[in-house]
Tab-separated table of C-alpha atoms and ligand atoms in Angstrom:
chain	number	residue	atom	x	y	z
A	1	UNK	CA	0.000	0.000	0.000
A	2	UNK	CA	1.435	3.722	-0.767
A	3	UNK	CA	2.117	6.694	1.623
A	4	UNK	CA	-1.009	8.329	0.198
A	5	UNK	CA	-3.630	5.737	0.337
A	6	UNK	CA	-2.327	4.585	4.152
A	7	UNK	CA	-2.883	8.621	4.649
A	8	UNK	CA	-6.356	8.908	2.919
A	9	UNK	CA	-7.859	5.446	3.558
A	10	UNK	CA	-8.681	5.328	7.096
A	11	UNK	CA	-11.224	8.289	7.196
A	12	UNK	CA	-12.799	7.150	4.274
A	13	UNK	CA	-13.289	3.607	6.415
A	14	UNK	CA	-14.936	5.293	9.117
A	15	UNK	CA	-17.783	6.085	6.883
A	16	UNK	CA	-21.035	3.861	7.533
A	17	UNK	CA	-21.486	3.954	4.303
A	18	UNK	CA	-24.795	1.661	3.735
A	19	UNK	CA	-23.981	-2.007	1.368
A	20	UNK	CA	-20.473	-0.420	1.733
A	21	UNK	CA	-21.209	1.569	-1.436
A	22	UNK	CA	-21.414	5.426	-1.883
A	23	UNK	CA	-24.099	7.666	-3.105
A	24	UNK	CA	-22.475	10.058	-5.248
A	25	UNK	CA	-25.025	12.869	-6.017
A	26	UNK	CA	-22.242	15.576	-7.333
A	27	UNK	CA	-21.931	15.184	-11.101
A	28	UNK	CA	-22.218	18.949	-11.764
A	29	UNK	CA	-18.502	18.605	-9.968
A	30	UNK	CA	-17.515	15.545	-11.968
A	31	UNK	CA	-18.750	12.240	-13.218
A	32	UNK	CA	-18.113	8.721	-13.420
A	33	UNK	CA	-16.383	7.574	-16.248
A	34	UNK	CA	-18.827	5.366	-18.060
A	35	UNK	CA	-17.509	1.692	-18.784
A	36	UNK	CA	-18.185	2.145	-22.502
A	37	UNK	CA	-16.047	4.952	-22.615
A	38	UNK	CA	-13.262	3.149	-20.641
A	39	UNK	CA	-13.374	0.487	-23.059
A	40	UNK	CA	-12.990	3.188	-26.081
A	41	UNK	CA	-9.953	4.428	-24.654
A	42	UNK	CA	-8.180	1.314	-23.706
A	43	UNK	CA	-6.590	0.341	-26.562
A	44	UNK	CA	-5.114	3.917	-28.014
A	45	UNK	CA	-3.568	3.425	-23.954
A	46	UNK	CA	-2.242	0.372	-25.249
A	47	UNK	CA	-1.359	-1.114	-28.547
A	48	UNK	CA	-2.310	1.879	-30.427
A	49	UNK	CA	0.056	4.403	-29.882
A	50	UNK	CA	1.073	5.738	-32.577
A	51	UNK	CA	1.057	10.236	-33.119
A	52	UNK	CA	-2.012	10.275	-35.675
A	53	UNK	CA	0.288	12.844	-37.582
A	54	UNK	CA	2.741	9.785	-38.643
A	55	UNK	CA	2.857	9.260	-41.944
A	56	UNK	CA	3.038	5.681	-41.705
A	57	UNK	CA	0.462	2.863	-41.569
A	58	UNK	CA	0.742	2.091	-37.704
A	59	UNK	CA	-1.122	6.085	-37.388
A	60	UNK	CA	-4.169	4.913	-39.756
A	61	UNK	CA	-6.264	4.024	-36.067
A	62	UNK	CA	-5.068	6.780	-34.075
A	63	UNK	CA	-6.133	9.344	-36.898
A	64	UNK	CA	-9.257	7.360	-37.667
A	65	UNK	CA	-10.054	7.575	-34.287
A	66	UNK	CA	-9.066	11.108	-33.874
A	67	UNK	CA	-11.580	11.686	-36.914
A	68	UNK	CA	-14.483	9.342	-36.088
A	69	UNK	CA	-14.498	11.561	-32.324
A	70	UNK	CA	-14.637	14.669	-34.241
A	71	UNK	CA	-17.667	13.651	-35.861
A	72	UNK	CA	-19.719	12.351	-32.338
A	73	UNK	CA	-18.775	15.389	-30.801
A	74	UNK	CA	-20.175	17.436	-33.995
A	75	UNK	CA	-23.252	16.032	-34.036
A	76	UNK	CA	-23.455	16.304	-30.033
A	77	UNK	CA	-23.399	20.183	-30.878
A	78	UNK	CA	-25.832	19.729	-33.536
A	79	UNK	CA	-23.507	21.755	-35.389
A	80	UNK	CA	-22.766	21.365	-39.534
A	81	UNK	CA	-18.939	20.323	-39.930
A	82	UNK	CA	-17.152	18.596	-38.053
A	83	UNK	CA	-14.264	21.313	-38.759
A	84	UNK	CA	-16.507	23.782	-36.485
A	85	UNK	CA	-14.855	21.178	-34.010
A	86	UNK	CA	-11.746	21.817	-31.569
A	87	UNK	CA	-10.165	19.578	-29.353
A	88	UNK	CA	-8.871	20.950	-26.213
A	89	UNK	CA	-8.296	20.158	-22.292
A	90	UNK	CA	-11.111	20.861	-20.041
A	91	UNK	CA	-13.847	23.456	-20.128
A	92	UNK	CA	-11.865	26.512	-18.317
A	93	UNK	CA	-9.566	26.353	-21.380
A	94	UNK	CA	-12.427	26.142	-24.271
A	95	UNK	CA	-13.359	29.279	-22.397
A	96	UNK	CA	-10.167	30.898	-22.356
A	97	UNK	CA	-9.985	30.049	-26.272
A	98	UNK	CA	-12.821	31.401	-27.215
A	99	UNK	CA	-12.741	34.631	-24.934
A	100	UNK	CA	-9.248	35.771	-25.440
A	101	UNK	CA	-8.736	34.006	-28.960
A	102	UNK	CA	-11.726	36.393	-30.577
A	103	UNK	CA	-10.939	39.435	-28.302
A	104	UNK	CA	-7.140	39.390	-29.852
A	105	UNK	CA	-8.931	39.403	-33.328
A	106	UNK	CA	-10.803	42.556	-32.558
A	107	UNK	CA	-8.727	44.798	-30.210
A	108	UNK	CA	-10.400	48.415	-31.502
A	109	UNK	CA	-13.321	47.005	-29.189
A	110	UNK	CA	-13.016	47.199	-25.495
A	111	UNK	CA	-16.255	46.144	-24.015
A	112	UNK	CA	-17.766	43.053	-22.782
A	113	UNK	CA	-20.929	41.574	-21.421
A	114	UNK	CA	-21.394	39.018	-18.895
A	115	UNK	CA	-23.216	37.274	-16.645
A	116	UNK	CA	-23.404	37.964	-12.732
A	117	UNK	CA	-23.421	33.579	-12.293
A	118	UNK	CA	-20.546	32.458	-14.849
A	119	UNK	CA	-18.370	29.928	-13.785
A	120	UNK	CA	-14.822	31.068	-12.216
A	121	UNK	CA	-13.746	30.374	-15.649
A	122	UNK	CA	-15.613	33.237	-17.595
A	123	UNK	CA	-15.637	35.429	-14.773
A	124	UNK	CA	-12.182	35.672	-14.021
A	125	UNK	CA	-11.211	35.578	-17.879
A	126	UNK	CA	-13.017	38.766	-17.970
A	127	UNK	CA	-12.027	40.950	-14.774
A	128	UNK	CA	-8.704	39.899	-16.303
A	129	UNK	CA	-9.502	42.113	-19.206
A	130	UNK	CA	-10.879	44.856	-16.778
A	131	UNK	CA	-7.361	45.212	-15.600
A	132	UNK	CA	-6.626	45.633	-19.273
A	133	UNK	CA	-8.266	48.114	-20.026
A	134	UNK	CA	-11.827	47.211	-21.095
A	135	UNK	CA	-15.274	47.481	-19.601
A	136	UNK	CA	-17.512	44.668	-18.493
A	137	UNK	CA	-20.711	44.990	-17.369
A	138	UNK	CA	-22.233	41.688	-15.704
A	139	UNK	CA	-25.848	40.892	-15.887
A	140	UNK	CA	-28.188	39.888	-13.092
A	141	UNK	CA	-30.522	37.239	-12.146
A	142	UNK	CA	-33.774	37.307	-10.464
A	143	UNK	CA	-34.480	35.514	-7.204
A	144	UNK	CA	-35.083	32.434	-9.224
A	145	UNK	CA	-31.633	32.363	-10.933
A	146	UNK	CA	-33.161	34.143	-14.566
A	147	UNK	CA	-30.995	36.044	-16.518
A	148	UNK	CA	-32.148	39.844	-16.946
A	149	UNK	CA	-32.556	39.770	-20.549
A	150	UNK	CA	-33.994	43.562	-20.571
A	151	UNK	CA	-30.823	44.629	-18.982
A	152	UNK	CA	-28.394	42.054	-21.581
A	153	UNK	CA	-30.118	44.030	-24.770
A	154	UNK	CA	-29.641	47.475	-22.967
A	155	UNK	CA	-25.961	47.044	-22.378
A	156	UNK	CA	-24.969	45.765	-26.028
A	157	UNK	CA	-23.056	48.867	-27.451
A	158	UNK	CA	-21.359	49.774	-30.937
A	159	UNK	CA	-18.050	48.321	-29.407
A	160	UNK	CA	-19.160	45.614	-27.438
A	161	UNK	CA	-16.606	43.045	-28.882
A	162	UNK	CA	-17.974	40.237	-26.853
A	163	UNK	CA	-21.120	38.738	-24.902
A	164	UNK	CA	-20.605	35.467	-22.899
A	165	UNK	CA	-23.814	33.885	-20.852
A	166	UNK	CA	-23.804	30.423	-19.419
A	167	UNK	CA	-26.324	27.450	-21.330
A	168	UNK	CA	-27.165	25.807	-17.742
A	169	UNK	CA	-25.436	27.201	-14.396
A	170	UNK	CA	-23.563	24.634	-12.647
A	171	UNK	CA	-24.922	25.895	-8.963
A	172	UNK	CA	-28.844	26.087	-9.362
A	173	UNK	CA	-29.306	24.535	-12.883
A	174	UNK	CA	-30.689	26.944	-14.724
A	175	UNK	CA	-30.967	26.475	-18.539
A	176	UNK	CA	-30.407	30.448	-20.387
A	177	UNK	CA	-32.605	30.602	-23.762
A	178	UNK	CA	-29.055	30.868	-25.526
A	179	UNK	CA	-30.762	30.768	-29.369
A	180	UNK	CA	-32.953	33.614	-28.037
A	181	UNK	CA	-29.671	35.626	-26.385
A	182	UNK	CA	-28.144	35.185	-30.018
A	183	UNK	CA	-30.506	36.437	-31.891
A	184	UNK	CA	-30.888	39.614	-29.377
A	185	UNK	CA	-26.853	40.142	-29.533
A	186	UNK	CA	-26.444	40.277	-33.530
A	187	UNK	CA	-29.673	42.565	-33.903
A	188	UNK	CA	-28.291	45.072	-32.181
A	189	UNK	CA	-24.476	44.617	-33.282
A	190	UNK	CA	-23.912	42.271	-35.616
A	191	UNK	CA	-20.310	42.069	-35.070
A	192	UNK	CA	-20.255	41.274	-31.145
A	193	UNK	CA	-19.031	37.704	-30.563
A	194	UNK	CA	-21.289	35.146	-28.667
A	195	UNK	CA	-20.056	32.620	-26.290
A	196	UNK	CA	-21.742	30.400	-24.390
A	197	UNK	CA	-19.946	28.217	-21.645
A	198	UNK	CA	-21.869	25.175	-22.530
A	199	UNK	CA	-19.902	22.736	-19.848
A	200	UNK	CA	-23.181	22.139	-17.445
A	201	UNK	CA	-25.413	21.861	-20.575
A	202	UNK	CA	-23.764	18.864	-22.039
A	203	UNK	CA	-25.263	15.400	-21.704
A	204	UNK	CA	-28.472	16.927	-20.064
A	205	UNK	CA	-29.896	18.864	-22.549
A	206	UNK	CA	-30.052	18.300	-26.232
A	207	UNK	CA	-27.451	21.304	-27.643
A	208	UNK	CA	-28.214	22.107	-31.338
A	209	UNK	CA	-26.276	25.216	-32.644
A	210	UNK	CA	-27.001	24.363	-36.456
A	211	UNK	CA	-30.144	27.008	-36.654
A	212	UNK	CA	-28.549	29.594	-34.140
A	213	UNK	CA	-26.512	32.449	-34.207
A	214	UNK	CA	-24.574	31.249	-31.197
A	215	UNK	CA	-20.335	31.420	-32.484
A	216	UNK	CA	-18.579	29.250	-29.875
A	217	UNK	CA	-19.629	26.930	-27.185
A	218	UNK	CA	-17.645	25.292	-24.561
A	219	UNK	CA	-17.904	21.688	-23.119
A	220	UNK	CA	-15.544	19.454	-21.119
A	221	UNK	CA	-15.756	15.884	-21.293
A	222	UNK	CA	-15.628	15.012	-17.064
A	223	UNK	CA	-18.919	16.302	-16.901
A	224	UNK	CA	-20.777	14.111	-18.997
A	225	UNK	CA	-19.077	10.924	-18.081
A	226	UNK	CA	-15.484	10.888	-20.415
A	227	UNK	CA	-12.410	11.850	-18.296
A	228	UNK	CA	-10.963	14.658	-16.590
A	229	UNK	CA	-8.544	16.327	-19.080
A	230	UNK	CA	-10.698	16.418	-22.094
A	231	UNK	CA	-12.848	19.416	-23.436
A	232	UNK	CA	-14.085	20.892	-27.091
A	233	UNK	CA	-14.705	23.995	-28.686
A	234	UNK	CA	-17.458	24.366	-31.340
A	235	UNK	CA	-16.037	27.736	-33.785
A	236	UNK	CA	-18.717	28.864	-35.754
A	237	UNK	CA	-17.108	28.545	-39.108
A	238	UNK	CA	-17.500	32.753	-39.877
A	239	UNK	CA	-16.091	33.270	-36.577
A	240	UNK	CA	-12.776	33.852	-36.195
A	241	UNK	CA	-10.122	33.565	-33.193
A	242	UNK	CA	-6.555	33.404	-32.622
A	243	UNK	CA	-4.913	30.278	-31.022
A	244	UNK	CA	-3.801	30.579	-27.231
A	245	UNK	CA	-1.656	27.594	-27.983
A	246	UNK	CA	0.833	28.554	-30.454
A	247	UNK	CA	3.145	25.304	-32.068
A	248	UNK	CA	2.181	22.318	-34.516
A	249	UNK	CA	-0.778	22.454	-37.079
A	250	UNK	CA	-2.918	20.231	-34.853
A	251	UNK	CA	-6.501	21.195	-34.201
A	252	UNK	CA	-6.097	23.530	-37.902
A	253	UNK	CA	-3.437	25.399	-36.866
A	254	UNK	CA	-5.897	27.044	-33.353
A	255	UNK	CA	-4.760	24.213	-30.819
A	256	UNK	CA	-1.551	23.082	-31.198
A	257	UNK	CA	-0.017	20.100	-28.980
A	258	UNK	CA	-0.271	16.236	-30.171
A	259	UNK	CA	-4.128	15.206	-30.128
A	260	UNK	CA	-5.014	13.436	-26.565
A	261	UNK	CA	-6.189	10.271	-28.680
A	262	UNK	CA	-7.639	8.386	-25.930
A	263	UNK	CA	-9.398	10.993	-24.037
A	264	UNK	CA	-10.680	12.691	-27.407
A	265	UNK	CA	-11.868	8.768	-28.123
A	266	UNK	CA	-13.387	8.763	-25.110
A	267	UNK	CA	-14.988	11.790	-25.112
A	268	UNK	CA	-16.593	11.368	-28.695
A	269	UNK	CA	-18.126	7.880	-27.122
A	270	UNK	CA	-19.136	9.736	-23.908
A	271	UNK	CA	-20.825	12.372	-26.604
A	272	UNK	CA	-22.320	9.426	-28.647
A	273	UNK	CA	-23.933	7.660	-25.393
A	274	UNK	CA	-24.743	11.412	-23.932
A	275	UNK	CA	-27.381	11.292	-26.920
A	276	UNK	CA	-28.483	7.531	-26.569
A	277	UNK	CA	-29.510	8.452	-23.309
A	278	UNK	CA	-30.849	12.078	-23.168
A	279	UNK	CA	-34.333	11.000	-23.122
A	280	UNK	CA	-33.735	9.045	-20.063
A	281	UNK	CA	-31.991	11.898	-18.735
A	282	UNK	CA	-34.982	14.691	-19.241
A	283	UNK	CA	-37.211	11.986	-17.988
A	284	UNK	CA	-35.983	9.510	-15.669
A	285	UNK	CA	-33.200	11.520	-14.237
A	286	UNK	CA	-35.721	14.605	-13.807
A	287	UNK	CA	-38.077	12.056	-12.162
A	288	UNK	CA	-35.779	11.153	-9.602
A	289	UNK	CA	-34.343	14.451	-8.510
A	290	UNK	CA	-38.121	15.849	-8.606
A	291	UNK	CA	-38.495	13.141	-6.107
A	292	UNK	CA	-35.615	14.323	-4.018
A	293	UNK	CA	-36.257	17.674	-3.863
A	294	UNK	CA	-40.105	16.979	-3.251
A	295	UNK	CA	-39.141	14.414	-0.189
A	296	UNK	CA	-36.269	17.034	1.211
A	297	UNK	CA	-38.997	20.013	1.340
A	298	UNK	CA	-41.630	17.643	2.820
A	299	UNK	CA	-39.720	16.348	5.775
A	300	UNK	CA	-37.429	18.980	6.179
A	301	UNK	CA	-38.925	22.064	8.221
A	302	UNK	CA	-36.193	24.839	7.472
A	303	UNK	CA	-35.839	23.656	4.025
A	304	UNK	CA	-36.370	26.128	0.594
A	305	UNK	CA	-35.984	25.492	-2.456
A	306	UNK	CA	-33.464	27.899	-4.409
A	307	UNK	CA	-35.062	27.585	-7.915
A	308	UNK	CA	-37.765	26.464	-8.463
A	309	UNK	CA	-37.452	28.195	-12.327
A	310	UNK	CA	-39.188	26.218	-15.198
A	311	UNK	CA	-36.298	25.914	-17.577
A	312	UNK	CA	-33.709	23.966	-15.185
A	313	UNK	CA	-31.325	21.026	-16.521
A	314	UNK	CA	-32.897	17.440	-15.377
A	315	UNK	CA	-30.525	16.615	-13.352
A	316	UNK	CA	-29.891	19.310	-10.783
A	317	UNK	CA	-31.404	20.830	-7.580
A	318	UNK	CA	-30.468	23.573	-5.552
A	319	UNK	CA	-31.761	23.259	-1.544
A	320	UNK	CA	-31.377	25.909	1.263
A	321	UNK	CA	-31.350	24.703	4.504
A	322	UNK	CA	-32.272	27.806	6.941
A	323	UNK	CA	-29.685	28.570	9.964
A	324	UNK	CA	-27.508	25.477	9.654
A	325	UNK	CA	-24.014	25.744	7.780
A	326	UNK	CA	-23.470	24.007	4.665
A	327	UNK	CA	-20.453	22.542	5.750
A	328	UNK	CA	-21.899	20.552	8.622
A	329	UNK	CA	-24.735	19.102	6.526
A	330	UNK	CA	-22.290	17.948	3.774
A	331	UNK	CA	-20.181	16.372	6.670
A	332	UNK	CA	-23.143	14.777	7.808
A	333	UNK	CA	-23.945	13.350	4.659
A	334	UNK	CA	-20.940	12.357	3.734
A	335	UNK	CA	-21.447	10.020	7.534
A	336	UNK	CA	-23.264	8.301	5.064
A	337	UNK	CA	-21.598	7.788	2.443
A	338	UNK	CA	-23.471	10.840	0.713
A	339	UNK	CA	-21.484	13.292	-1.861
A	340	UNK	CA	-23.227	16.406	-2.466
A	341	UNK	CA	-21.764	19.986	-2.352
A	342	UNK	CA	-22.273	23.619	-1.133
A	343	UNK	CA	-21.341	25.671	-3.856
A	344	UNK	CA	-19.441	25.235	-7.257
A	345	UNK	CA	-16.884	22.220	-6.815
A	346	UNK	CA	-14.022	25.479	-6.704
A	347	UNK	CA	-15.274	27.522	-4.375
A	348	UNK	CA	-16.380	24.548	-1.927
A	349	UNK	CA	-13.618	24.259	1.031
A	350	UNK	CA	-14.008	28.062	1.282
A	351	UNK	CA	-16.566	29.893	3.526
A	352	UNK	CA	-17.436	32.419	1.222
A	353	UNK	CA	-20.859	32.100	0.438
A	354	UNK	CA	-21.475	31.321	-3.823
A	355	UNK	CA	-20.973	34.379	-5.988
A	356	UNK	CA	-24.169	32.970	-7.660
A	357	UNK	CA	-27.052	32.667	-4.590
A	358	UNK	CA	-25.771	35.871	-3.886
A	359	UNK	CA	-26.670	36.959	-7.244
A	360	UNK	CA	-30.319	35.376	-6.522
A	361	UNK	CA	-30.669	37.363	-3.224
A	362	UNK	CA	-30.969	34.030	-1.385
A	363	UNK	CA	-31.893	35.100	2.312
A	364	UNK	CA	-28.961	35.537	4.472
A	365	UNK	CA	-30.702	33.009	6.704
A	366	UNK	CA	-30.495	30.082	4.031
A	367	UNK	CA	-26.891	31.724	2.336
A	368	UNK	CA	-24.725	29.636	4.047
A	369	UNK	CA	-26.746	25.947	4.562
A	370	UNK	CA	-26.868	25.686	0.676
A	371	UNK	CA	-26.488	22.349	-0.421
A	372	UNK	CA	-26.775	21.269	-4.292
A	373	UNK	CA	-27.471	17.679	-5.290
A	374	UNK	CA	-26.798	16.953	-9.086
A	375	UNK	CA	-27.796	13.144	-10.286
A	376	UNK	CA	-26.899	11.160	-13.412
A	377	UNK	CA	-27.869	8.220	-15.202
A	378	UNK	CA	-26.086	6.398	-12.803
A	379	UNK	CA	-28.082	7.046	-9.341
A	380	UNK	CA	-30.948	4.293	-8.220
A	381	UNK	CA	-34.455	5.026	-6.355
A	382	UNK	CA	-33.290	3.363	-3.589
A	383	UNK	CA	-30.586	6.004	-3.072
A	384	UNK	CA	-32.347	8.974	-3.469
A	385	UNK	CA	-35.105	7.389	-0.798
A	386	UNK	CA	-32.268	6.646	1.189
A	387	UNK	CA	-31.052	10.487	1.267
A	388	UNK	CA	-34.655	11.700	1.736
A	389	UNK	CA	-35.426	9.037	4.890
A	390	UNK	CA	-31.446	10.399	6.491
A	391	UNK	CA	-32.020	14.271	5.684
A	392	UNK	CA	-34.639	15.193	8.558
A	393	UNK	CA	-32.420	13.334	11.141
A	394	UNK	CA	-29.689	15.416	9.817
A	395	UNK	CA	-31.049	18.585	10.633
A	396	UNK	CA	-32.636	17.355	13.308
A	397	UNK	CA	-28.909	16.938	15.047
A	398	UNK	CA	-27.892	20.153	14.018
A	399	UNK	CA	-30.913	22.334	14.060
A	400	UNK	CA	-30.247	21.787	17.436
A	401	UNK	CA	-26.662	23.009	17.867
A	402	UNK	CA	-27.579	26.134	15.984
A	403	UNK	CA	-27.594	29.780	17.701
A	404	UNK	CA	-30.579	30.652	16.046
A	405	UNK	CA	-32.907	28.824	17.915
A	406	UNK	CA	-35.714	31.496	18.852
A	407	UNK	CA	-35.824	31.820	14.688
A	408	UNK	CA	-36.024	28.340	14.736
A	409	UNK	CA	-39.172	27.549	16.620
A	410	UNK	CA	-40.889	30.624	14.889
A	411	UNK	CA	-40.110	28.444	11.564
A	412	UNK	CA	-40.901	25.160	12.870
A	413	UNK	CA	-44.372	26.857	14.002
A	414	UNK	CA	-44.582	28.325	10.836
A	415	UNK	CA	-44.538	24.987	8.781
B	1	PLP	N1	-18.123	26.062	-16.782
B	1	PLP	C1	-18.990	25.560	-15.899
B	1	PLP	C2	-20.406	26.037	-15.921
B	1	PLP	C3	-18.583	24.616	-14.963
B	1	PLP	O1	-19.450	24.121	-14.084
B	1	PLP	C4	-17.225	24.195	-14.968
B	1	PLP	C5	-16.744	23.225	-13.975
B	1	PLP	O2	-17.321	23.036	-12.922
B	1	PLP	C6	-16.361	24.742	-15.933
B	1	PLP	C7	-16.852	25.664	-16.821
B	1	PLP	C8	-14.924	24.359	-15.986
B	1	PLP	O3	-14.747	23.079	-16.523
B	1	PLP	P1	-13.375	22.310	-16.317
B	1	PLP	O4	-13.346	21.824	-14.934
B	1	PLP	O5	-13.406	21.210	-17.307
B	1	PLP	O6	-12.294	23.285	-16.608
């Protein structure tokens, strides 16, 4: 046994984890690789080795391979040509692509126009260029998590080189009408650049950019059940940008490094099973965390829900839990073998209450006992009954160890 796992394994034994098995409910963090997608991978980790740009025979798989992912992940998009594709590492750097690859094609233009509830990702990409020099104004959300779409048209200017809005937040799940932003953006300046950070929209929604005037989106494959260390890029083909990556002519010259054959493999599978299974997602996945977020608010006395909005992914729910500290109810679950989380998967391990249920105007009262639960394909009934029978003696324990317990009984009496 190593150093590490004799460090890390003895907690993780303490947990009375029920059948020995965990109930992991935070794939808007991450995801299980799926089996299928494993078994794509395995043998360009193996036999098939070979740097796709070789010239000779033993490359024919690898560059098949490289191609065949190109066109899963195209059609995942629902864009035209699979040379609107580009492979790169994760989602923060499809973002970074697209943000400071079209801003360096179009520096005579210093403004930009965000969202109040991107992910670190955008957000930091742009108060980067607010120490450069350029303007950003950030949209709001109402208390439901809705983008301001009044306030997005009045802020689009004669040099507003770029707009950038979310498809689904990761936090409270939900879904922006992204067609609808696109066709607002280019009506009143045709020349502003759209992206949309499509990383918590993949593999829950159906994405279809072919009829839109959306330029780039961004996904990453560890959301949607490929690896960690695998993303993509969809370039509207009249869009341009400059390449952050400057070196070979992989990826047409925008991406350069030697392709990541197995993850890219594995990511075009995870894209190809993402659309197998998306009706099982809106339905069956919905069903489930309907179900969970129904049974929490039943039982649970100091329990609100943070959006309730219609348009939400399937798969995600956002629950306040009034007076109690997040971090002690995700300790508590995790007594049981329970992975949820209280705030983006960055920000979590820091006190500072999300950037984005700020944005919402969540109560102060429900702020900091924020918990969100995202499912996949891969959760069972008996788990989610399982969290809904343990939550009430959860916060039983520590409604009781609270300050606020005058507040308390005036909510319990309330209910
Ligand atoms: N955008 C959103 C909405 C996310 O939720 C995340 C990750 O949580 C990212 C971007 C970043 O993706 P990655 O971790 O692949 O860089």
């Amino acid at each position: 046994m190593g150093k590490w796992q004799q460090k890390v394994s003895p907690s993780r034994l303490n947990l009375t984890i029920r059948d020995n098995k965990m109930i992991y409910l935070d794939n808007n963090a991450t995801t299980q690789v799926d089996e299928k997608v494993l078994a794509e991978m395995l043998p360009y980790l193996k036999g098939e080795y070979a740097n796709p740009s070789s010239m000779y025979d033993f490359a024919k798989i690898p560059a098949q391979a490289l191609k065949e992912a190109r066109v899963k992940v195209r059609d995942f998009f629902g864009a035209e040509d699979e040379k609107e594709i580009f492979f790169t590492s994760c989602g923060s750097e499809s973002a970074n692509m697209a943000i400071k690859g079209s801003l360096a094609c179009n520096k005579e233009k210093k403004h930009i126009i965000t969202t109040k509830v991107e992910h670190p990702c955008v957000m930091n990409t742009c108060k980067s260029f607010e120490k450069q020099g350029y303007e950003v104004d950030y949209i709001g959300v109402n208390s439901e998590g809705v983008l301001d779409l009044d306030e997005l048209k009045s802020k689009i200017r004669k040099d507003t080189a770029l707009v950038s809005v979310m498809w689904a937040n990761n936090e409270n799940g939900v879904i922006n009408p992204v067609g609808e932003i696109a066709d607002i953006v280019k009506s009143r300046n045709s020349e502003t650049i759209f992206y949309v950070d499509g990383v918590q929209a993949a593999g829950k929604i159906p994405m279809e950019v072919k009829n839109t005037k959306i330029d780039m989106v961004g996904i990453s494959g560890h959301k949607f059940h490929a690896p960690k260390g695998v993303g993509a890029l969809y370039v509207n083909k009249g869009c341009r940008i400059t390449p952050l990556i400057n070196g070979g002519h992989q990826e047409r010259g925008l991406r350069a490094g030697t392709e990541n054959v197995p993850y890219i493999a594995g990511m075009g599978k995870a894209a190809e099973l993402a659309m197998d299974n998306m009706k099982f997602e809106l339905t069956e996945v919905k069903r489930l965390r309907d179900k969970l977020e129904a049974g929490i608010l039943k039982n649970v006395f100091n329990s609100r829900l943070n959006s309730s909005a219609q348009d939400r992914v399937p798969n995600t729910t956002n629950i306040g839990f009034e007076y109690v500290e997040g971090e002690l109810i995700l300790l508590h679950l995790s007594d049981y073998g329970i992975c949820a989380s209280s705030g983006s998967a960055c920000t979590s391990g820091s006190l500072e209450p999300s950037h984005v249920l700020r944005a919402m105007g969540i109560p102060f009262t429900a702020l900091h006992g924020s918990i969100r639960f995202s499912l996949s394909r891969f959760n069972k009934e008996s788990e989610i009954d399982l969290v809904i029978e343990k939550m009430p003696a959860i916060m039983d324990k520590l409604t009781k160890i609270s300050p606020f317990q005058e507040e308390l009984n005036k909510l319990r009496a309330r209910r």
